[in-house]
Coordinates of C-alpha atoms in Angstrom, one line a residue:
M1 CA 0.0 0.0 0.0
K2 CA 3.0 2.3 0.1
T3 CA 2.4 3.2 -3.6
A4 CA -1.2 4.3 -3.0
A5 CA -0.2 6.3 0.0
G6 CA 2.7 7.9 -1.7
I7 CA 0.5 8.9 -4.7
V8 CA -2.1 10.6 -2.4
I9 CA 0.5 12.4 -0.3
G10 CA 2.5 13.4 -3.4
A11 CA -0.6 14.7 -5.2
L12 CA -1.6 16.7 -2.0
A13 CA 1.9 18.2 -1.8
D14 CA 1.7 19.3 -5.4
T15 CA -1.8 20.8 -4.8
A16 CA -0.6 22.6 -1.6
V17 CA 2.8 23.9 -2.6
G18 CA 3.4 23.1 -6.2
D19 CA 6.9 23.1 -7.7
P20 CA 9.8 24.6 -5.7
R21 CA 11.0 27.9 -7.1
R22 CA 14.6 26.9 -6.7
W23 CA 16.5 23.6 -6.8
H24 CA 13.8 21.7 -8.6
P25 CA 15.0 18.2 -9.2
V26 CA 13.5 18.2 -12.8
A27 CA 15.4 21.4 -13.6
G28 CA 18.6 19.8 -12.2
F29 CA 18.0 16.7 -14.4
G30 CA 17.5 19.0 -17.4
R31 CA 20.8 20.8 -16.8
L32 CA 22.7 17.4 -16.5
A33 CA 21.0 16.2 -19.7
G34 CA 21.9 19.4 -21.4
T35 CA 25.5 18.9 -20.4
L36 CA 25.5 15.3 -21.8
E37 CA 23.8 16.5 -25.0
R38 CA 26.6 19.0 -25.6
K39 CA 29.2 16.3 -25.2
I40 CA 27.8 13.7 -27.4
Y41 CA 25.6 15.6 -29.9
A42 CA 25.6 14.5 -33.5
P43 CA 22.8 14.7 -36.1
S44 CA 22.4 10.9 -35.7
R45 CA 19.6 8.7 -34.4
A46 CA 22.1 6.4 -32.8
K47 CA 23.7 9.2 -30.8
G48 CA 20.2 10.4 -29.8
A49 CA 19.1 6.9 -28.7
L50 CA 22.3 6.6 -26.6
F51 CA 21.5 10.0 -25.0
T52 CA 18.0 8.9 -24.2
L53 CA 19.0 5.6 -22.8
V54 CA 21.6 7.1 -20.5
C55 CA 19.3 9.8 -19.2
V56 CA 16.3 7.6 -18.6
S57 CA 18.3 4.9 -17.0
A58 CA 19.9 7.3 -14.6
A59 CA 16.4 8.7 -13.6
T60 CA 15.1 5.1 -13.1
L61 CA 18.1 4.2 -10.9
V62 CA 17.4 7.3 -8.7
G63 CA 13.8 6.1 -8.5
A64 CA 14.9 2.6 -7.5
V65 CA 16.9 4.1 -4.6
L66 CA 13.9 6.2 -3.5
D67 CA 11.6 3.2 -3.6
R68 CA 13.6 1.6 -0.8
F69 CA 12.4 4.4 1.5
G70 CA 8.7 3.2 1.2
V71 CA 5.9 5.7 1.3
L72 CA 8.4 8.6 1.7
G73 CA 10.2 7.7 -1.4
V74 CA 7.1 7.3 -3.6
T75 CA 5.8 10.6 -2.2
A76 CA 9.0 12.4 -3.1
A77 CA 9.1 10.9 -6.6
T78 CA 5.4 11.6 -7.3
W79 CA 5.6 15.2 -6.0
T80 CA 8.8 15.8 -8.1
A81 CA 7.1 14.5 -11.3
L82 CA 3.8 16.3 -10.9
G83 CA 3.2 19.8 -12.3
G84 CA -0.5 20.3 -12.0
R85 CA -0.6 23.2 -9.6
S86 CA 2.0 25.1 -11.6
L87 CA 0.2 24.5 -14.8
A88 CA -3.1 25.9 -13.4
A89 CA -1.3 28.8 -11.8
V90 CA 0.3 29.9 -15.1
G91 CA -3.1 29.6 -16.8
D92 CA -4.8 31.8 -14.1
S93 CA -1.9 34.3 -14.2
M94 CA -2.2 34.5 -18.0
A95 CA -5.9 35.1 -17.8
D96 CA -5.4 37.8 -15.2
A97 CA -2.9 39.6 -17.4
L98 CA -5.1 39.4 -20.4
E99 CA -8.1 40.7 -18.5
S100 CA -6.1 43.7 -17.3
G101 CA -4.9 44.4 -20.9
D102 CA -1.3 43.6 -20.2
L103 CA -0.3 41.7 -23.3
V104 CA 3.4 42.0 -22.5
A105 CA 2.9 40.1 -19.2
A106 CA 0.8 37.5 -20.9
R107 CA 3.4 36.9 -23.6
A108 CA 6.1 36.6 -20.9
L109 CA 4.2 33.6 -19.5
V110 CA 3.9 31.7 -22.8
P111 CA 7.3 29.9 -22.5
S112 CA 6.1 28.5 -19.2
L113 CA 3.4 26.6 -21.1
C114 CA 4.8 25.8 -24.6
G115 CA 7.6 26.5 -27.1
R116 CA 5.7 28.9 -29.3
D117 CA 7.0 32.3 -30.3
P118 CA 5.3 34.8 -27.9
E119 CA 5.9 37.7 -30.2
A120 CA 3.8 36.1 -32.9
L121 CA 0.8 35.9 -30.7
D122 CA -2.0 38.4 -30.1
E123 CA -4.6 38.0 -27.4
A124 CA -6.6 35.5 -29.3
G125 CA -3.4 33.6 -30.2
I126 CA -2.3 33.5 -26.6
C127 CA -5.7 32.2 -25.5
R128 CA -5.6 29.4 -28.1
A129 CA -2.0 28.5 -27.3
A130 CA -2.8 28.4 -23.6
V131 CA -5.9 26.2 -23.9
E132 CA -4.1 23.8 -26.2
S133 CA -1.1 23.6 -23.9
I134 CA -3.1 23.2 -20.7
A135 CA -5.0 20.3 -22.4
E136 CA -1.8 18.6 -23.5
N137 CA 0.1 19.3 -20.3
T138 CA -2.8 18.1 -18.1
S139 CA -1.9 14.7 -19.5
D140 CA 1.9 15.1 -19.5
A141 CA 2.2 16.8 -16.1
A142 CA -0.6 15.3 -14.1
V143 CA -2.3 12.2 -15.5
A144 CA 0.8 10.4 -16.9
P145 CA 3.0 10.8 -13.8
L146 CA 0.2 9.5 -11.6
L147 CA -0.4 6.5 -13.8
A148 CA 3.4 5.8 -13.9
A149 CA 3.5 5.9 -10.1
A150 CA 0.5 3.6 -9.8
V151 CA 2.0 1.0 -12.2
A152 CA 5.7 1.1 -11.4
G153 CA 6.2 3.2 -8.2
A154 CA 9.1 5.6 -7.8
P155 CA 11.3 4.2 -10.6
G156 CA 8.4 4.4 -13.0
V157 CA 7.3 7.9 -12.2
L158 CA 10.9 9.3 -12.5
A159 CA 11.5 7.4 -15.7
Y160 CA 8.4 8.9 -17.1
R161 CA 9.4 12.4 -16.0
A162 CA 12.8 11.9 -17.6
I163 CA 11.2 10.8 -20.9
N164 CA 8.9 13.7 -21.0
T165 CA 11.6 16.2 -20.1
L166 CA 13.9 14.9 -22.9
D167 CA 11.1 15.2 -25.4
A168 CA 10.6 18.9 -24.3
M169 CA 14.4 19.4 -24.8
V170 CA 15.2 17.6 -28.0
G171 CA 11.9 16.3 -29.5
Y172 CA 11.6 18.9 -32.2
R173 CA 11.3 18.6 -36.0
N174 CA 14.0 21.3 -36.7
D175 CA 17.4 20.9 -38.3
R176 CA 19.2 20.3 -35.1
Y177 CA 16.9 17.7 -33.5
R178 CA 15.2 16.0 -36.3
E179 CA 17.6 13.0 -36.0
F180 CA 19.1 13.4 -32.6
G181 CA 15.7 13.9 -30.9
W182 CA 14.0 11.1 -32.8
A183 CA 14.4 8.4 -30.0
S184 CA 13.2 10.8 -27.2
A185 CA 10.2 11.9 -29.2
R186 CA 9.1 8.4 -30.1
L187 CA 9.6 7.1 -26.6
D188 CA 7.5 10.0 -25.3
D189 CA 4.8 9.0 -27.8
V190 CA 4.8 5.4 -26.4
A191 CA 4.9 6.6 -22.7
N192 CA 1.9 8.9 -23.2
Y193 CA -0.3 6.7 -25.3
V194 CA -2.4 5.3 -22.4
P195 CA -2.3 8.5 -20.2
A196 CA -3.5 10.7 -23.1
R197 CA -6.5 8.5 -23.6
L198 CA -7.3 8.4 -19.9
S199 CA -7.0 12.2 -19.9
G200 CA -9.5 12.2 -22.8
V201 CA -11.9 10.0 -20.9
L202 CA -11.7 12.1 -17.8
A203 CA -12.2 15.3 -19.9
V204 CA -15.4 13.7 -21.2
L205 CA -16.6 12.8 -17.7
C206 CA -15.5 16.0 -16.0
G207 CA -16.4 18.5 -18.7
P208 CA -19.6 20.5 -19.2
S209 CA -20.4 18.9 -22.7
P210 CA -19.7 15.1 -22.6
A211 CA -21.4 14.3 -25.9
S212 CA -19.6 17.1 -27.7
A213 CA -16.3 15.9 -26.2
V214 CA -16.8 12.4 -27.4
A215 CA -17.9 13.5 -30.9
T216 CA -14.9 15.9 -31.3
W217 CA -12.5 13.2 -30.1
R218 CA -13.8 10.6 -32.5
R219 CA -13.9 13.0 -35.5
D220 CA -10.8 15.2 -35.1
A221 CA -8.2 13.7 -32.8
R222 CA -6.6 11.6 -35.6
R223 CA -6.0 14.7 -37.7
H224 CA -3.5 16.1 -35.2
P225 CA 0.2 15.4 -35.9
S226 CA 0.7 14.0 -32.4
P227 CA -1.0 10.7 -31.6
N228 CA -1.5 11.8 -28.0
A229 CA -1.9 15.5 -27.9
G230 CA -4.6 15.3 -30.5
V231 CA -6.7 13.1 -28.2
V232 CA -6.5 15.5 -25.2
E233 CA -6.9 18.7 -27.2
A234 CA -9.9 17.4 -29.1
A235 CA -11.5 16.2 -25.9
F236 CA -11.0 19.6 -24.3
A237 CA -12.2 21.4 -27.4
G238 CA -15.4 19.5 -27.5
A239 CA -16.0 19.6 -23.7
L240 CA -15.6 23.4 -23.7
D241 CA -17.3 24.0 -27.1
L242 CA -14.2 25.5 -28.6
S243 CA -12.3 25.4 -31.9
L244 CA -8.6 24.8 -31.6
G245 CA -5.8 24.5 -34.1
G246 CA -4.7 26.6 -37.0
T247 CA -1.4 28.4 -37.8
T248 CA 1.1 27.7 -35.0
A249 CA 4.3 29.7 -34.9
Y250 CA 7.4 28.4 -33.1
H251 CA 10.9 29.9 -33.0
G252 CA 12.2 29.6 -36.5
Y253 CA 9.3 27.7 -38.1
T254 CA 5.6 27.6 -38.5
E255 CA 3.1 24.7 -38.6
E256 CA -0.4 24.6 -39.9
R257 CA -2.3 22.5 -37.4
P258 CA -5.7 20.9 -38.2
V259 CA -8.8 22.5 -36.7
L260 CA -10.2 20.5 -33.7
G261 CA -13.8 21.2 -32.7
T262 CA -16.6 23.3 -34.2
G263 CA -17.1 25.9 -31.4
R264 CA -15.9 29.4 -30.9
A265 CA -12.3 30.6 -30.8
P266 CA -10.9 30.6 -27.2
Q267 CA -11.3 33.7 -25.2
V268 CA -10.1 34.6 -21.7
E269 CA -13.1 33.1 -20.0
D270 CA -12.4 29.9 -22.0
L271 CA -8.9 29.9 -20.7
R272 CA -10.2 29.9 -17.1
A273 CA -12.6 27.1 -18.0
A274 CA -9.7 25.1 -19.3
V275 CA -7.9 25.5 -16.0
R276 CA -11.0 24.4 -14.1
L277 CA -11.3 21.3 -16.3
S278 CA -7.6 20.6 -15.9
R279 CA -8.0 20.6 -12.1
R280 CA -11.0 18.2 -12.3
V281 CA -9.2 15.9 -14.6
R282 CA -6.2 15.8 -12.3
A283 CA -8.4 14.9 -9.3
G284 CA -10.0 12.1 -11.3
A285 CA -6.6 10.8 -12.3
V286 CA -5.6 10.6 -8.6
V287 CA -8.6 8.4 -7.9
V288 CA -7.8 6.2 -10.9
A289 CA -4.1 5.9 -9.9
V290 CA -4.9 5.0 -6.3
A291 CA -7.4 2.4 -7.5
I292 CA -4.7 0.8 -9.7
A293 CA -2.2 0.9 -6.9
F294 CA -4.6 -0.8 -4.5
S295 CA -5.5 -3.4 -7.1
R296 CA -1.8 -4.1 -7.7
G297 CA -1.1 -4.3 -4.0
R298 CA -3.9 -6.8 -3.4
S299 CA -2.8 -8.9 -6.4
G300 CA 0.7 -9.0 -5.0
R301 CA -0.5 -10.1 -1.6
R302 CA -2.6 -12.9 -3.1
A303 CA 0.4 -14.1 -5.1
C304 CA 2.4 -14.3 -1.9
V305 CA -0.1 -16.4 -0.1

């Protein structure tokens, strides 16, 4: 039962205090991974796969050490991997800035959510980028870590956070990372396949328009270039009666994303609604993760009898 207890306490810690402002373990992992990247980088899938293997293996080993400390270790690993409170806080702060007419402050918050070019975004673009990123990151920063902890304890949740962090660092389709980041991006797709679909189900169940969420998911999710982000973004779009997608500007390149949903373009009040839905999905994921952990614990006890 240490895993279930650690999940609950870790989730409560994330809700109460969120991410530390300094000395965050994930930031430290990112710096170490960045140092390794600079040493071994080459525009090669083989070098990228080696980079991914070393980084994920190191995070898993740290998790295995933490796991020896029982509930405390699972709690620490789960809290480290979760980012639900910070995600919601950035969304709320962005909505506050837009409501006060401070476009500069709102743009300054964009990098905390996604890798898009803030200077290319007006108020409508910021709202759309924020809603899409809140949807995707609800899966990546809340649902997926909770599931990983439920299935594989501290080693699993830290391995997942390493995979997701590497994807955010090198999983881009630009000239530098198209080959080197391939392994990290594909591994992230695999790791998020089930969590994204659970996030979609929870968005259907927790959102104000379940039928619309299901219809939008079934019709539009497959059109998105990501096999996972499309599911969550489509479910959020339908649940909130929005239309997401369109021209998406990153630093140095632009993508034309498919339109998801048939509703209105996101506005500030829709950004706040997305934050509320994200919180409800996160709460639902805690319940699911605890149920899985209890089930695994009971199965383990029966096997030992």
